[in-house]
């Protein structure tokens, strides 16, 4: 849902600390065993970094699992360890997270209309709630590299279906940097540290070396 600004649209109205929320869907141990479109270690890193940066920026976060006591198991430990203390993980049985009243109410309770979503798998756990949220009037942002699936075919199909439905496709770091907005922000270093982008570390090292030798 676009803000009422001249010439604005949901594609051009930026994510901010006041309009964004984060929804993480089914980053579970059992599902991770089948991920093939991204290195599992990279996926764990990216979704954990996304969750950490969201906390730094005070972005409300909703987390769900599917039948955690059954076939798919609990959240991957790397993500569970970085979630806010006391955060309730909503365990459900519905295939589409948006079909669970508790998930919808939790998102609605944030008061935010731009919803960053990541999930395993891309074509179901990410695509279904992203498409449903878009239909419900939210601007859904699919964080692709904090999501994963079981083949390149499924990845492609999920991306195409989301784009056809108007979901905004992006990556985990871009969403948080867009919210940060200004590198001179007091939390800038903390945000970049949470994102833990390898190239950013390299740039920092080069900058330090240049300052010493310049």
mmCIF file of N, CA and C in Angstrom, residues 35-158:
data_model
loop_
_atom_site.group_PDB
_atom_site.id
_atom_site.type_symbol
_atom_site.label_atom_id
_atom_site.label_comp_id
_atom_site.label_asym_id
_atom_site.label_seq_id
_atom_site.Cartn_x
_atom_site.Cartn_y
_atom_site.Cartn_z
ATOM 1 N N UNK A 35 17.266 -28.077 0.735
ATOM 2 C CA UNK A 35 17.579 -26.861 -0.026
ATOM 3 C C UNK A 35 18.726 -27.133 -1.000
ATOM 4 N N UNK A 36 18.497 -26.747 -2.268
ATOM 5 C CA UNK A 36 19.492 -27.001 -3.313
ATOM 6 C C UNK A 36 19.841 -25.762 -4.141
ATOM 7 N N UNK A 37 19.098 -24.674 -4.030
ATOM 8 C CA UNK A 37 19.341 -23.523 -4.901
ATOM 9 C C UNK A 37 20.312 -22.515 -4.297
ATOM 10 N N UNK A 38 20.705 -22.708 -3.053
ATOM 11 C CA UNK A 38 21.641 -21.841 -2.365
ATOM 12 C C UNK A 38 22.384 -22.693 -1.347
ATOM 13 N N UNK A 39 23.635 -22.371 -1.105
ATOM 14 C CA UNK A 39 24.384 -23.116 -0.087
ATOM 15 C C UNK A 39 23.687 -22.959 1.261
ATOM 16 N N UNK A 40 23.498 -24.072 1.962
ATOM 17 C CA UNK A 40 22.777 -24.045 3.234
ATOM 18 C C UNK A 40 23.466 -23.121 4.234
ATOM 19 N N UNK A 41 24.774 -23.153 4.284
ATOM 20 C CA UNK A 41 25.503 -22.271 5.210
ATOM 21 C C UNK A 41 25.248 -20.807 4.863
ATOM 22 N N UNK A 42 25.186 -20.487 3.587
ATOM 23 C CA UNK A 42 24.907 -19.116 3.154
ATOM 24 C C UNK A 42 23.501 -18.711 3.534
ATOM 25 N N UNK A 43 22.556 -19.604 3.345
ATOM 26 C CA UNK A 43 21.170 -19.315 3.709
ATOM 27 C C UNK A 43 21.045 -19.067 5.213
ATOM 28 N N UNK A 44 21.679 -19.891 6.017
ATOM 29 C CA UNK A 44 21.649 -19.687 7.466
ATOM 30 C C UNK A 44 22.249 -18.333 7.832
ATOM 31 N N UNK A 45 23.362 -18.010 7.215
ATOM 32 C CA UNK A 45 24.005 -16.719 7.460
ATOM 33 C C UNK A 45 23.074 -15.577 7.103
ATOM 34 N N UNK A 46 22.456 -15.643 5.918
ATOM 35 C CA UNK A 46 21.658 -14.528 5.422
ATOM 36 C C UNK A 46 20.395 -14.289 6.244
ATOM 37 N N UNK A 47 19.695 -15.356 6.592
ATOM 38 C CA UNK A 47 18.457 -15.149 7.344
ATOM 39 C C UNK A 47 18.763 -14.709 8.767
ATOM 40 N N UNK A 48 19.847 -15.211 9.340
ATOM 41 C CA UNK A 48 20.236 -14.775 10.688
ATOM 42 C C UNK A 48 20.661 -13.313 10.673
ATOM 43 N N UNK A 49 21.404 -12.919 9.646
ATOM 44 C CA UNK A 49 21.835 -11.531 9.516
ATOM 45 C C UNK A 49 20.635 -10.609 9.324
ATOM 46 N N UNK A 50 19.675 -11.047 8.536
ATOM 47 C CA UNK A 50 18.448 -10.263 8.329
ATOM 48 C C UNK A 50 17.723 -10.047 9.654
ATOM 49 N N UNK A 51 17.589 -11.105 10.437
ATOM 50 C CA UNK A 51 16.906 -10.998 11.727
ATOM 51 C C UNK A 51 17.662 -10.092 12.687
ATOM 52 N N UNK A 52 18.995 -10.185 12.692
ATOM 53 C CA UNK A 52 19.799 -9.346 13.585
ATOM 54 C C UNK A 52 19.712 -7.869 13.198
ATOM 55 N N UNK A 53 19.823 -7.587 11.916
ATOM 56 C CA UNK A 53 19.752 -6.196 11.461
ATOM 57 C C UNK A 53 18.376 -5.609 11.730
ATOM 58 N N UNK A 54 17.331 -6.414 11.584
ATOM 59 C CA UNK A 54 15.975 -5.940 11.872
ATOM 60 C C UNK A 54 15.847 -5.527 13.336
ATOM 61 N N UNK A 55 16.493 -6.275 14.224
ATOM 62 C CA UNK A 55 16.459 -5.896 15.641
ATOM 63 C C UNK A 55 17.187 -4.579 15.887
ATOM 64 N N UNK A 56 18.328 -4.413 15.244
ATOM 65 C CA UNK A 56 19.078 -3.164 15.411
ATOM 66 C C UNK A 56 18.218 -1.976 14.987
ATOM 67 N N UNK A 57 17.487 -2.149 13.902
ATOM 68 C CA UNK A 57 16.659 -1.084 13.357
ATOM 69 C C UNK A 57 15.265 -1.030 13.979
ATOM 70 N N UNK A 58 15.020 -1.917 14.958
ATOM 71 C CA UNK A 58 13.742 -1.968 15.675
ATOM 72 C C UNK A 58 12.574 -2.248 14.733
ATOM 73 N N UNK A 59 12.804 -3.175 13.807
ATOM 74 C CA UNK A 59 11.755 -3.610 12.885
ATOM 75 C C UNK A 59 11.009 -4.777 13.526
ATOM 76 N N UNK A 60 9.700 -4.661 13.729
ATOM 77 C CA UNK A 60 8.957 -5.766 14.343
ATOM 78 C C UNK A 60 9.037 -7.030 13.491
ATOM 79 N N UNK A 61 9.199 -8.163 14.167
ATOM 80 C CA UNK A 61 9.442 -9.429 13.478
ATOM 81 C C UNK A 61 8.427 -10.482 13.902
ATOM 82 N N UNK A 62 7.893 -11.181 12.904
ATOM 83 C CA UNK A 62 6.969 -12.299 13.127
ATOM 84 C C UNK A 62 7.634 -13.545 12.554
ATOM 85 N N UNK A 63 7.652 -14.624 13.336
ATOM 86 C CA UNK A 63 8.327 -15.857 12.919
ATOM 87 C C UNK A 63 7.356 -17.023 13.016
ATOM 88 N N UNK A 64 7.346 -17.875 11.990
ATOM 89 C CA UNK A 64 6.452 -19.030 11.999
ATOM 90 C C UNK A 64 7.204 -20.312 11.656
ATOM 91 N N UNK A 65 6.629 -21.422 12.116
ATOM 92 C CA UNK A 65 7.061 -22.753 11.706
ATOM 93 C C UNK A 65 5.824 -23.555 11.316
ATOM 94 N N UNK A 66 6.059 -24.677 10.653
ATOM 95 C CA UNK A 66 4.986 -25.619 10.335
ATOM 96 C C UNK A 66 5.260 -26.934 11.040
ATOM 97 N N UNK A 67 4.390 -27.312 11.959
ATOM 98 C CA UNK A 67 4.487 -28.606 12.639
ATOM 99 C C UNK A 67 5.909 -28.876 13.129
ATOM 100 N N UNK A 68 6.391 -27.979 13.965
ATOM 101 C CA UNK A 68 7.773 -28.061 14.442
ATOM 102 C C UNK A 68 8.052 -29.324 15.251
ATOM 103 N N UNK A 69 7.019 -29.885 15.828
ATOM 104 C CA UNK A 69 7.199 -31.122 16.603
ATOM 105 C C UNK A 69 7.075 -32.361 15.728
ATOM 106 N N UNK A 70 6.853 -32.155 14.444
ATOM 107 C CA UNK A 70 6.668 -33.264 13.525
ATOM 108 C C UNK A 70 7.741 -33.336 12.474
ATOM 109 N N UNK A 71 7.291 -33.402 11.205
ATOM 110 C CA UNK A 71 8.207 -33.731 10.109
ATOM 111 C C UNK A 71 9.275 -32.686 9.820
ATOM 112 N N UNK A 72 8.997 -31.401 10.074
ATOM 113 C CA UNK A 72 9.944 -30.366 9.656
ATOM 114 C C UNK A 72 10.882 -29.914 10.764
ATOM 115 N N UNK A 73 10.585 -30.238 11.999
ATOM 116 C CA UNK A 73 11.495 -29.928 13.089
ATOM 117 C C UNK A 73 11.510 -28.453 13.471
ATOM 118 N N UNK A 74 12.352 -28.085 14.443
ATOM 119 C CA UNK A 74 12.406 -26.710 14.950
ATOM 120 C C UNK A 74 13.142 -25.772 14.005
ATOM 121 N N UNK A 75 13.175 -24.503 14.352
ATOM 122 C CA UNK A 75 13.974 -23.534 13.612
ATOM 123 C C UNK A 75 15.436 -23.958 13.590
ATOM 124 N N UNK A 76 16.145 -23.581 12.536
ATOM 125 C CA UNK A 76 17.589 -23.830 12.540
ATOM 126 C C UNK A 76 18.198 -23.047 13.707
ATOM 127 N N UNK A 77 19.129 -23.624 14.420
ATOM 128 C CA UNK A 77 19.676 -22.981 15.627
ATOM 129 C C UNK A 77 20.262 -21.603 15.358
ATOM 130 N N UNK A 78 20.881 -21.428 14.197
ATOM 131 C CA UNK A 78 21.516 -20.145 13.885
ATOM 132 C C UNK A 78 20.512 -18.998 13.906
ATOM 133 N N UNK A 79 19.297 -19.261 13.459
ATOM 134 C CA UNK A 79 18.252 -18.240 13.492
ATOM 135 C C UNK A 79 17.646 -18.124 14.885
ATOM 136 N N UNK A 80 17.355 -19.254 15.498
ATOM 137 C CA UNK A 80 16.729 -19.242 16.824
ATOM 138 C C UNK A 80 17.572 -18.453 17.827
ATOM 139 N N UNK A 81 18.889 -18.543 17.692
ATOM 140 C CA UNK A 81 19.789 -17.896 18.653
ATOM 141 C C UNK A 81 19.787 -16.372 18.566
ATOM 142 N N UNK A 82 19.374 -15.823 17.425
ATOM 143 C CA UNK A 82 19.470 -14.375 17.255
ATOM 144 C C UNK A 82 18.121 -13.672 17.314
ATOM 145 N N UNK A 83 17.054 -14.418 17.519
ATOM 146 C CA UNK A 83 15.736 -13.795 17.607
ATOM 147 C C UNK A 83 15.580 -13.057 18.937
ATOM 148 N N UNK A 84 14.718 -12.061 18.971
ATOM 149 C CA UNK A 84 14.516 -11.318 20.224
ATOM 150 C C UNK A 84 14.090 -12.242 21.360
ATOM 151 N N UNK A 85 14.591 -11.991 22.548
ATOM 152 C CA UNK A 85 14.231 -12.802 23.712
ATOM 153 C C UNK A 85 12.732 -12.733 23.943
ATOM 154 N N UNK A 86 12.135 -13.885 24.149
ATOM 155 C CA UNK A 86 10.704 -13.928 24.444
ATOM 156 C C UNK A 86 9.799 -13.891 23.232
ATOM 157 N N UNK A 87 10.367 -13.805 22.023
ATOM 158 C CA UNK A 87 9.531 -13.779 20.827
ATOM 159 C C UNK A 87 8.824 -15.117 20.646
ATOM 160 N N UNK A 88 7.512 -15.099 20.485
ATOM 161 C CA UNK A 88 6.750 -16.321 20.260
ATOM 162 C C UNK A 88 6.859 -16.734 18.804
ATOM 163 N N UNK A 89 7.313 -17.963 18.565
ATOM 164 C CA UNK A 89 7.324 -18.522 17.223
ATOM 165 C C UNK A 89 5.970 -19.182 17.007
ATOM 166 N N UNK A 90 5.244 -18.740 16.005
ATOM 167 C CA UNK A 90 3.892 -19.247 15.753
ATOM 168 C C UNK A 90 3.987 -20.552 14.974
ATOM 169 N N UNK A 91 3.626 -21.653 15.608
ATOM 170 C CA UNK A 91 3.644 -22.956 14.949
ATOM 171 C C UNK A 91 2.242 -23.258 14.423
ATOM 172 N N UNK A 92 2.141 -23.631 13.181
ATOM 173 C CA UNK A 92 0.845 -23.769 12.521
ATOM 174 C C UNK A 92 0.807 -25.049 11.700
ATOM 175 N N UNK A 93 -0.369 -25.314 11.098
ATOM 176 C CA UNK A 93 -0.502 -26.454 10.197
ATOM 177 C C UNK A 93 -0.845 -26.027 8.775
ATOM 178 N N UNK A 94 -1.288 -24.790 8.577
ATOM 179 C CA UNK A 94 -1.676 -24.340 7.239
ATOM 180 C C UNK A 94 -0.462 -24.256 6.325
ATOM 181 N N UNK A 95 -0.645 -24.605 5.066
ATOM 182 C CA UNK A 95 0.434 -24.490 4.088
ATOM 183 C C UNK A 95 0.801 -23.026 3.875
ATOM 184 N N UNK A 96 -0.210 -22.187 3.692
ATOM 185 C CA UNK A 96 0.004 -20.751 3.524
ATOM 186 C C UNK A 96 -0.026 -20.098 4.901
ATOM 187 N N UNK A 97 1.084 -19.514 5.314
ATOM 188 C CA UNK A 97 1.150 -18.893 6.643
ATOM 189 C C UNK A 97 0.072 -17.828 6.815
ATOM 190 N N UNK A 98 -0.284 -17.140 5.744
ATOM 191 C CA UNK A 98 -1.275 -16.066 5.818
ATOM 192 C C UNK A 98 -2.665 -16.605 6.163
ATOM 193 N N UNK A 99 -2.896 -17.897 5.962
ATOM 194 C CA UNK A 99 -4.198 -18.497 6.275
ATOM 195 C C UNK A 99 -4.373 -18.758 7.763
ATOM 196 N N UNK A 100 -3.312 -18.597 8.538
ATOM 197 C CA UNK A 100 -3.401 -18.769 9.985
ATOM 198 C C UNK A 100 -3.753 -17.426 10.631
ATOM 199 N N UNK A 101 -4.857 -17.389 11.353
ATOM 200 C CA UNK A 101 -5.325 -16.133 11.950
ATOM 201 C C UNK A 101 -4.270 -15.500 12.850
ATOM 202 N N UNK A 102 -3.510 -16.322 13.561
ATOM 203 C CA UNK A 102 -2.504 -15.782 14.487
ATOM 204 C C UNK A 102 -1.405 -15.042 13.745
ATOM 205 N N UNK A 103 -1.019 -15.560 12.582
ATOM 206 C CA UNK A 103 0.020 -14.914 11.782
ATOM 207 C C UNK A 103 -0.496 -13.579 11.261
ATOM 208 N N UNK A 104 -1.693 -13.574 10.698
ATOM 209 C CA UNK A 104 -2.257 -12.326 10.180
ATOM 210 C C UNK A 104 -2.413 -11.297 11.288
ATOM 211 N N UNK A 105 -2.902 -11.735 12.447
ATOM 212 C CA UNK A 105 -3.086 -10.790 13.556
ATOM 213 C C UNK A 105 -1.741 -10.228 14.020
ATOM 214 N N UNK A 106 -0.717 -11.073 14.048
ATOM 215 C CA UNK A 106 0.608 -10.620 14.476
ATOM 216 C C UNK A 106 1.156 -9.575 13.508
ATOM 217 N N UNK A 107 0.963 -9.792 12.207
ATOM 218 C CA UNK A 107 1.402 -8.812 11.213
ATOM 219 C C UNK A 107 0.587 -7.530 11.350
ATOM 220 N N UNK A 108 -0.720 -7.665 11.478
ATOM 221 C CA UNK A 108 -1.587 -6.491 11.613
ATOM 222 C C UNK A 108 -1.216 -5.681 12.855
ATOM 223 N N UNK A 109 -0.835 -6.382 13.927
ATOM 224 C CA UNK A 109 -0.521 -5.706 15.190
ATOM 225 C C UNK A 109 0.720 -4.827 15.083
ATOM 226 N N UNK A 110 1.563 -5.077 14.083
ATOM 227 C CA UNK A 110 2.745 -4.227 13.913
ATOM 228 C C UNK A 110 2.360 -2.831 13.430
ATOM 229 N N UNK A 111 1.218 -2.725 12.776
ATOM 230 C CA UNK A 111 0.790 -1.443 12.224
ATOM 231 C C UNK A 111 1.573 -1.034 10.986
ATOM 232 N N UNK A 112 2.366 -1.952 10.436
ATOM 233 C CA UNK A 112 3.205 -1.637 9.266
ATOM 234 C C UNK A 112 2.548 -2.188 7.995
ATOM 235 N N UNK A 113 2.728 -1.493 6.864
ATOM 236 C CA UNK A 113 2.121 -1.912 5.609
ATOM 237 C C UNK A 113 3.127 -2.395 4.575
ATOM 238 N N UNK A 114 4.415 -2.336 4.908
ATOM 239 C CA UNK A 114 5.431 -2.916 4.039
ATOM 240 C C UNK A 114 6.009 -4.132 4.750
ATOM 241 N N UNK A 115 5.873 -5.295 4.110
ATOM 242 C CA UNK A 115 6.184 -6.552 4.773
ATOM 243 C C UNK A 115 7.315 -7.272 4.043
ATOM 244 N N UNK A 116 8.478 -7.347 4.701
ATOM 245 C CA UNK A 116 9.620 -8.090 4.173
ATOM 246 C C UNK A 116 9.422 -9.549 4.575
ATOM 247 N N UNK A 117 9.476 -10.446 3.591
ATOM 248 C CA UNK A 117 9.194 -11.858 3.855
ATOM 249 C C UNK A 117 10.336 -12.716 3.336
ATOM 250 N N UNK A 118 10.709 -13.727 4.123
ATOM 251 C CA UNK A 118 11.645 -14.757 3.678
ATOM 252 C C UNK A 118 11.091 -16.097 4.130
ATOM 253 N N UNK A 119 11.353 -17.151 3.352
ATOM 254 C CA UNK A 119 10.798 -18.444 3.733
ATOM 255 C C UNK A 119 11.452 -19.608 3.008
ATOM 256 N N UNK A 120 11.285 -20.769 3.572
ATOM 257 C CA UNK A 120 11.706 -22.025 2.957
ATOM 258 C C UNK A 120 10.472 -22.942 2.929
ATOM 259 N N UNK A 121 9.921 -23.151 1.713
ATOM 260 C CA UNK A 121 10.530 -22.963 0.406
ATOM 261 C C UNK A 121 10.049 -21.686 -0.300
ATOM 262 N N UNK A 122 10.794 -21.289 -1.355
ATOM 263 C CA UNK A 122 10.478 -20.054 -2.066
ATOM 264 C C UNK A 122 9.103 -20.108 -2.708
ATOM 265 N N UNK A 123 8.792 -21.199 -3.395
ATOM 266 C CA UNK A 123 7.562 -21.262 -4.191
ATOM 267 C C UNK A 123 6.310 -21.494 -3.350
ATOM 268 N N UNK A 124 6.470 -21.864 -2.084
ATOM 269 C CA UNK A 124 5.317 -22.103 -1.209
ATOM 270 C C UNK A 124 5.381 -21.200 0.022
ATOM 271 N N UNK A 125 6.342 -21.438 0.892
ATOM 272 C CA UNK A 125 6.379 -20.742 2.182
ATOM 273 C C UNK A 125 6.655 -19.255 2.053
ATOM 274 N N UNK A 126 7.356 -18.848 1.004
ATOM 275 C CA UNK A 126 7.561 -17.430 0.714
ATOM 276 C C UNK A 126 6.473 -16.903 -0.214
ATOM 277 N N UNK A 127 6.259 -17.583 -1.342
ATOM 278 C CA UNK A 127 5.353 -17.054 -2.370
ATOM 279 C C UNK A 127 3.915 -16.952 -1.890
ATOM 280 N N UNK A 128 3.404 -17.978 -1.227
ATOM 281 C CA UNK A 128 1.989 -17.965 -0.849
ATOM 282 C C UNK A 128 1.633 -16.794 0.073
ATOM 283 N N UNK A 129 2.345 -16.600 1.201
ATOM 284 C CA UNK A 129 1.987 -15.454 2.053
ATOM 285 C C UNK A 129 2.316 -14.119 1.403
ATOM 286 N N UNK A 130 3.360 -14.063 0.580
ATOM 287 C CA UNK A 130 3.689 -12.804 -0.093
ATOM 288 C C UNK A 130 2.574 -12.401 -1.051
ATOM 289 N N UNK A 131 2.070 -13.353 -1.808
ATOM 290 C CA UNK A 131 0.972 -13.072 -2.736
ATOM 291 C C UNK A 131 -0.294 -12.715 -1.965
ATOM 292 N N UNK A 132 -0.570 -13.440 -0.891
ATOM 293 C CA UNK A 132 -1.763 -13.166 -0.081
ATOM 294 C C UNK A 132 -1.682 -11.800 0.586
ATOM 295 N N UNK A 133 -0.512 -11.455 1.103
ATOM 296 C CA UNK A 133 -0.337 -10.145 1.735
ATOM 297 C C UNK A 133 -0.515 -9.027 0.721
ATOM 298 N N UNK A 134 0.007 -9.224 -0.483
ATOM 299 C CA UNK A 134 -0.170 -8.242 -1.548
ATOM 300 C C UNK A 134 -1.648 -8.046 -1.853
ATOM 301 N N UNK A 135 -2.384 -9.144 -1.943
ATOM 302 C CA UNK A 135 -3.815 -9.062 -2.206
ATOM 303 C C UNK A 135 -4.557 -8.361 -1.077
ATOM 304 N N UNK A 136 -4.013 -8.453 0.149
ATOM 305 C CA UNK A 136 -4.642 -7.828 1.310
ATOM 306 C C UNK A 136 -4.264 -6.354 1.463
ATOM 307 N N UNK A 137 -3.466 -5.822 0.529
ATOM 308 C CA UNK A 137 -3.132 -4.407 0.560
ATOM 309 C C UNK A 137 -1.762 -4.062 1.097
ATOM 310 N N UNK A 138 -0.949 -5.071 1.404
ATOM 311 C CA UNK A 138 0.413 -4.827 1.863
ATOM 312 C C UNK A 138 1.359 -4.735 0.669
ATOM 313 N N UNK A 139 2.479 -4.065 0.862
ATOM 314 C CA UNK A 139 3.577 -4.124 -0.086
ATOM 315 C C UNK A 139 4.506 -5.227 0.392
ATOM 316 N N UNK A 140 4.525 -6.354 -0.320
ATOM 317 C CA UNK A 140 5.321 -7.507 0.086
ATOM 318 C C UNK A 140 6.665 -7.497 -0.628
ATOM 319 N N UNK A 141 7.733 -7.615 0.158
ATOM 320 C CA UNK A 141 9.097 -7.652 -0.353
ATOM 321 C C UNK A 141 9.666 -9.048 -0.093
ATOM 322 N N UNK A 142 10.008 -9.779 -1.152
ATOM 323 C CA UNK A 142 10.533 -11.133 -1.013
ATOM 324 C C UNK A 142 12.055 -11.097 -0.938
ATOM 325 N N UNK A 143 12.601 -11.427 0.217
ATOM 326 C CA UNK A 143 14.058 -11.458 0.413
ATOM 327 C C UNK A 143 14.578 -12.806 -0.073
ATOM 328 N N UNK A 144 14.977 -12.848 -1.329
ATOM 329 C CA UNK A 144 15.257 -14.114 -1.990
ATOM 330 C C UNK A 144 16.453 -14.852 -1.401
ATOM 331 N N UNK A 145 17.518 -14.127 -1.060
ATOM 332 C CA UNK A 145 18.703 -14.827 -0.579
ATOM 333 C C UNK A 145 18.645 -15.159 0.912
ATOM 334 N N UNK A 146 17.514 -14.838 1.563
ATOM 335 C CA UNK A 146 17.251 -15.331 2.911
ATOM 336 C C UNK A 146 16.175 -16.413 2.851
ATOM 337 N N UNK A 147 15.971 -16.929 1.642
ATOM 338 C CA UNK A 147 14.991 -17.972 1.362
ATOM 339 C C UNK A 147 15.684 -19.062 0.542
ATOM 340 N N UNK A 148 15.036 -20.209 0.434
ATOM 341 C CA UNK A 148 15.639 -21.285 -0.351
ATOM 342 C C UNK A 148 14.592 -22.290 -0.770
ATOM 343 N N UNK A 149 14.961 -23.133 -1.734
ATOM 344 C CA UNK A 149 14.038 -24.174 -2.169
ATOM 345 C C UNK A 149 14.803 -25.386 -2.685
ATOM 346 N N UNK A 150 14.077 -26.305 -3.296
ATOM 347 C CA UNK A 150 14.607 -27.647 -3.507
ATOM 348 C C UNK A 150 15.107 -27.918 -4.925
ATOM 349 N N UNK A 151 14.961 -26.950 -5.831
ATOM 350 C CA UNK A 151 15.509 -27.078 -7.179
ATOM 351 C C UNK A 151 15.471 -25.728 -7.855
ATOM 352 N N UNK A 152 16.235 -25.574 -8.922
ATOM 353 C CA UNK A 152 16.214 -24.325 -9.677
ATOM 354 C C UNK A 152 14.856 -24.121 -10.347
ATOM 355 N N UNK A 153 14.215 -25.208 -10.753
ATOM 356 C CA UNK A 153 12.887 -25.098 -11.362
ATOM 357 C C UNK A 153 11.906 -24.485 -10.374
ATOM 358 N N UNK A 154 11.907 -24.969 -9.137
ATOM 359 C CA UNK A 154 11.006 -24.425 -8.127
ATOM 360 C C UNK A 154 11.330 -22.967 -7.828
ATOM 361 N N UNK A 155 12.610 -22.632 -7.783
ATOM 362 C CA UNK A 155 13.015 -21.246 -7.541
ATOM 363 C C UNK A 155 12.470 -20.335 -8.639
ATOM 364 N N UNK A 156 12.681 -20.746 -9.896
ATOM 365 C CA UNK A 156 12.226 -19.935 -11.022
ATOM 366 C C UNK A 156 10.712 -19.790 -11.023
ATOM 367 N N UNK A 157 10.013 -20.891 -10.802
ATOM 368 C CA UNK A 157 8.549 -20.846 -10.788
ATOM 369 C C UNK A 157 8.034 -19.942 -9.681
ATOM 370 N N UNK A 158 8.644 -20.014 -8.508
ATOM 371 C CA UNK A 158 8.219 -19.172 -7.399
ATOM 372 C C UNK A 158 8.459 -17.702 -7.669
#
